[in-house]
CSV table of C-alpha atoms in Angstrom, one decimal:
chain,number,residue,atom,x,y,z
A,24,UNK,CA,17.4,-4.9,-35.4
A,25,UNK,CA,19.0,-8.2,-34.4
A,26,UNK,CA,19.5,-9.2,-38.1
A,27,UNK,CA,21.2,-5.8,-38.8
A,28,UNK,CA,23.3,-6.0,-35.8
A,29,UNK,CA,24.6,-9.6,-36.7
A,30,UNK,CA,25.2,-8.5,-40.5
A,31,UNK,CA,27.3,-5.7,-39.3
A,32,UNK,CA,29.3,-7.9,-36.8
A,33,UNK,CA,29.9,-10.5,-39.5
A,34,UNK,CA,31.0,-8.0,-41.8
A,35,UNK,CA,33.4,-6.1,-39.4
A,36,UNK,CA,34.7,-9.6,-38.2
A,37,UNK,CA,35.6,-10.5,-41.8
A,38,UNK,CA,37.4,-7.2,-42.2
A,39,UNK,CA,39.4,-8.0,-39.2
A,40,UNK,CA,40.4,-11.2,-40.6
A,41,UNK,CA,42.2,-9.1,-43.3
A,42,UNK,CA,45.5,-7.3,-43.0
A,43,UNK,CA,44.3,-4.0,-41.5
A,44,UNK,CA,46.2,-1.0,-40.2
A,45,UNK,CA,46.2,-0.8,-36.3
A,46,UNK,CA,43.8,2.1,-36.4
A,47,UNK,CA,41.5,0.4,-38.7
A,48,UNK,CA,41.4,-2.7,-36.6
A,49,UNK,CA,40.6,-0.7,-33.4
A,50,UNK,CA,37.9,1.1,-35.2
A,51,UNK,CA,36.3,-2.2,-36.5
A,52,UNK,CA,36.4,-3.6,-32.9
A,53,UNK,CA,34.7,-0.2,-31.8
A,54,UNK,CA,32.0,-0.5,-34.4
A,55,UNK,CA,31.1,-4.0,-33.2
A,56,UNK,CA,30.7,-2.5,-29.6
A,57,UNK,CA,28.5,0.2,-31.0
A,58,UNK,CA,26.4,-2.1,-33.1
A,59,UNK,CA,25.9,-4.3,-30.0
A,60,UNK,CA,24.8,-1.3,-28.0
A,61,UNK,CA,22.4,-0.2,-30.6
A,62,UNK,CA,21.1,-3.5,-30.9
A,63,UNK,CA,20.4,-3.4,-27.2
A,64,UNK,CA,18.8,-0.1,-27.2
A,65,UNK,CA,16.5,-1.4,-30.1
A,66,UNK,CA,15.6,-4.2,-28.0
A,67,UNK,CA,14.6,-2.4,-25.0
A,68,UNK,CA,12.3,-0.2,-27.3
A,69,UNK,CA,10.8,-3.1,-29.3
A,70,UNK,CA,10.7,-5.7,-26.5
A,71,UNK,CA,9.9,-3.6,-23.4
A,72,UNK,CA,8.7,-0.1,-24.0
A,73,UNK,CA,6.3,-1.1,-26.8
A,74,UNK,CA,4.8,-3.9,-24.6
A,75,UNK,CA,4.4,-1.6,-21.7
A,76,UNK,CA,2.7,1.0,-23.9
A,77,UNK,CA,0.4,-1.9,-25.0
A,78,UNK,CA,-0.3,-2.9,-21.5
A,79,UNK,CA,-0.9,0.6,-20.5
A,80,UNK,CA,-3.5,1.0,-23.2
A,81,UNK,CA,-5.2,-2.4,-22.7
A,82,UNK,CA,-5.4,-1.8,-18.9
A,83,UNK,CA,-6.8,1.7,-19.6
A,84,UNK,CA,-4.5,3.1,-16.9
A,85,UNK,CA,-3.4,6.7,-16.7
A,86,UNK,CA,-0.3,8.2,-15.1
A,87,UNK,CA,-0.6,11.1,-12.8
A,88,UNK,CA,-0.1,14.5,-14.4
A,89,UNK,CA,3.1,15.0,-12.4
A,90,UNK,CA,4.2,11.3,-13.2
A,91,UNK,CA,3.6,11.8,-16.8
A,92,UNK,CA,5.5,15.1,-16.9
A,93,UNK,CA,8.5,13.4,-15.3
A,94,UNK,CA,8.3,10.3,-17.8
A,95,UNK,CA,8.2,12.7,-20.7
A,96,UNK,CA,10.9,15.0,-19.7
A,97,UNK,CA,13.1,11.9,-18.8
A,98,UNK,CA,12.4,10.4,-22.2
A,99,UNK,CA,13.2,13.5,-24.1
A,100,UNK,CA,16.4,13.7,-22.1
A,101,UNK,CA,17.4,10.1,-23.0
A,102,UNK,CA,16.2,10.6,-26.7
A,103,UNK,CA,18.4,14.0,-27.2
A,104,UNK,CA,21.3,12.0,-25.5
A,105,UNK,CA,20.9,9.3,-28.2
A,106,UNK,CA,20.7,11.8,-31.1
A,107,UNK,CA,23.8,13.7,-29.5
A,108,UNK,CA,25.8,10.5,-28.8
A,109,UNK,CA,25.2,9.2,-32.4
A,110,UNK,CA,26.3,12.6,-33.6
A,111,UNK,CA,29.4,12.4,-31.9
A,112,UNK,CA,30.2,9.1,-32.9
A,113,UNK,CA,29.5,9.9,-36.6
A,114,UNK,CA,31.9,12.9,-36.2
A,115,UNK,CA,34.4,11.3,-34.0
A,116,UNK,CA,34.1,14.2,-31.8
A,117,UNK,CA,35.8,13.4,-28.4
A,118,UNK,CA,34.6,16.6,-26.8
A,119,UNK,CA,30.9,16.1,-27.6
A,120,UNK,CA,31.4,12.6,-26.5
A,121,UNK,CA,32.7,13.4,-23.2
A,122,UNK,CA,29.6,15.7,-22.5
A,123,UNK,CA,27.5,12.9,-23.7
A,124,UNK,CA,29.2,10.5,-21.4
A,125,UNK,CA,28.5,13.0,-18.4
A,126,UNK,CA,24.9,13.4,-19.5
A,127,UNK,CA,24.4,9.5,-19.6
A,128,UNK,CA,25.8,9.2,-16.2
A,129,UNK,CA,23.6,12.0,-14.9
A,130,UNK,CA,20.4,10.4,-16.6
A,131,UNK,CA,21.5,7.1,-14.9
A,132,UNK,CA,21.6,8.7,-11.5
A,133,UNK,CA,18.5,10.7,-12.1
A,134,UNK,CA,16.3,7.3,-12.5
A,135,UNK,CA,16.8,6.9,-8.6
A,136,UNK,CA,15.4,10.5,-8.0
A,137,UNK,CA,12.5,10.0,-10.4
A,138,UNK,CA,11.7,6.6,-8.7
A,139,UNK,CA,11.6,8.3,-5.3
A,140,UNK,CA,9.3,11.0,-6.6
A,141,UNK,CA,7.0,8.4,-7.8
A,142,UNK,CA,7.2,6.6,-4.5
A,143,UNK,CA,6.4,9.8,-2.7
A,144,UNK,CA,3.2,10.2,-5.0
A,145,UNK,CA,2.2,6.6,-3.8
A,146,UNK,CA,2.5,7.6,-0.3
A,147,UNK,CA,0.2,10.5,-0.7
A,148,UNK,CA,-2.4,8.1,-2.1
A,149,UNK,CA,-2.8,9.2,-5.6
A,150,UNK,CA,-5.0,6.9,-7.2
A,151,UNK,CA,-3.4,7.3,-10.6
A,152,UNK,CA,0.0,6.7,-9.3
A,153,UNK,CA,-1.1,3.4,-7.6
A,154,UNK,CA,-3.0,2.0,-10.6
A,155,UNK,CA,0.0,2.8,-13.1
A,156,UNK,CA,2.9,2.2,-10.5
A,157,UNK,CA,4.4,-0.9,-12.1
A,158,UNK,CA,4.3,0.4,-15.6
A,159,UNK,CA,5.7,3.7,-14.5
A,160,UNK,CA,8.7,2.2,-12.6
A,161,UNK,CA,9.3,-0.4,-15.5
A,162,UNK,CA,9.5,2.7,-18.2
A,163,UNK,CA,11.9,4.5,-15.8
A,164,UNK,CA,13.9,1.4,-15.8
A,165,UNK,CA,13.8,0.9,-19.6
A,166,UNK,CA,15.0,4.5,-20.0
A,167,UNK,CA,17.7,4.0,-17.5
A,168,UNK,CA,19.1,0.9,-19.4
A,169,UNK,CA,19.0,3.2,-22.7
A,170,UNK,CA,21.1,5.8,-20.8
A,171,UNK,CA,23.3,3.1,-19.7
A,172,UNK,CA,24.1,1.6,-23.1
A,173,UNK,CA,24.7,5.1,-24.3
A,174,UNK,CA,27.3,5.4,-21.5
A,175,UNK,CA,28.9,2.4,-22.9
A,176,UNK,CA,28.6,3.7,-26.5
A,177,UNK,CA,30.4,7.0,-25.4
A,178,UNK,CA,33.2,5.1,-23.4
A,179,UNK,CA,33.7,3.4,-26.8
A,180,UNK,CA,34.1,6.5,-28.7
A,181,UNK,CA,36.4,7.7,-26.2
A,182,UNK,CA,38.6,4.4,-26.2
A,183,UNK,CA,37.5,3.9,-22.4
A,184,UNK,CA,35.9,0.4,-22.6
């Protein structure tokens, strides 16, 4: 992911060294920002989420059924947001991007609610929640980071950097 991002950035930077129309230059700058956001998302997945999955397997920890359900639902929302954001970007669809921007902000805010829900399970003494607490909270944080990068990406599409 890092190599691809650097190649895209180098290519777009070289284009900007040429005489480009104003719209083309602005598009190249936006594409550099998008490449950076996508590279950061890839880093979160490869560096953080895969490491956490390996740790969970290695330690043999399970999430509580409620916690697992919340993580799956939050992951599904962020994954759908990623797909929709990329589609809006590809189509240069400002209306869809506005919707994705609102959904990204909601996903970012909802991470705090999910943390509180997890902490409530901890206070109830659920052993599964206690054993996997650090991993659970780290996964929530990673998904929030992805949603924040998608918020940035949608602002780029909308020209609001």
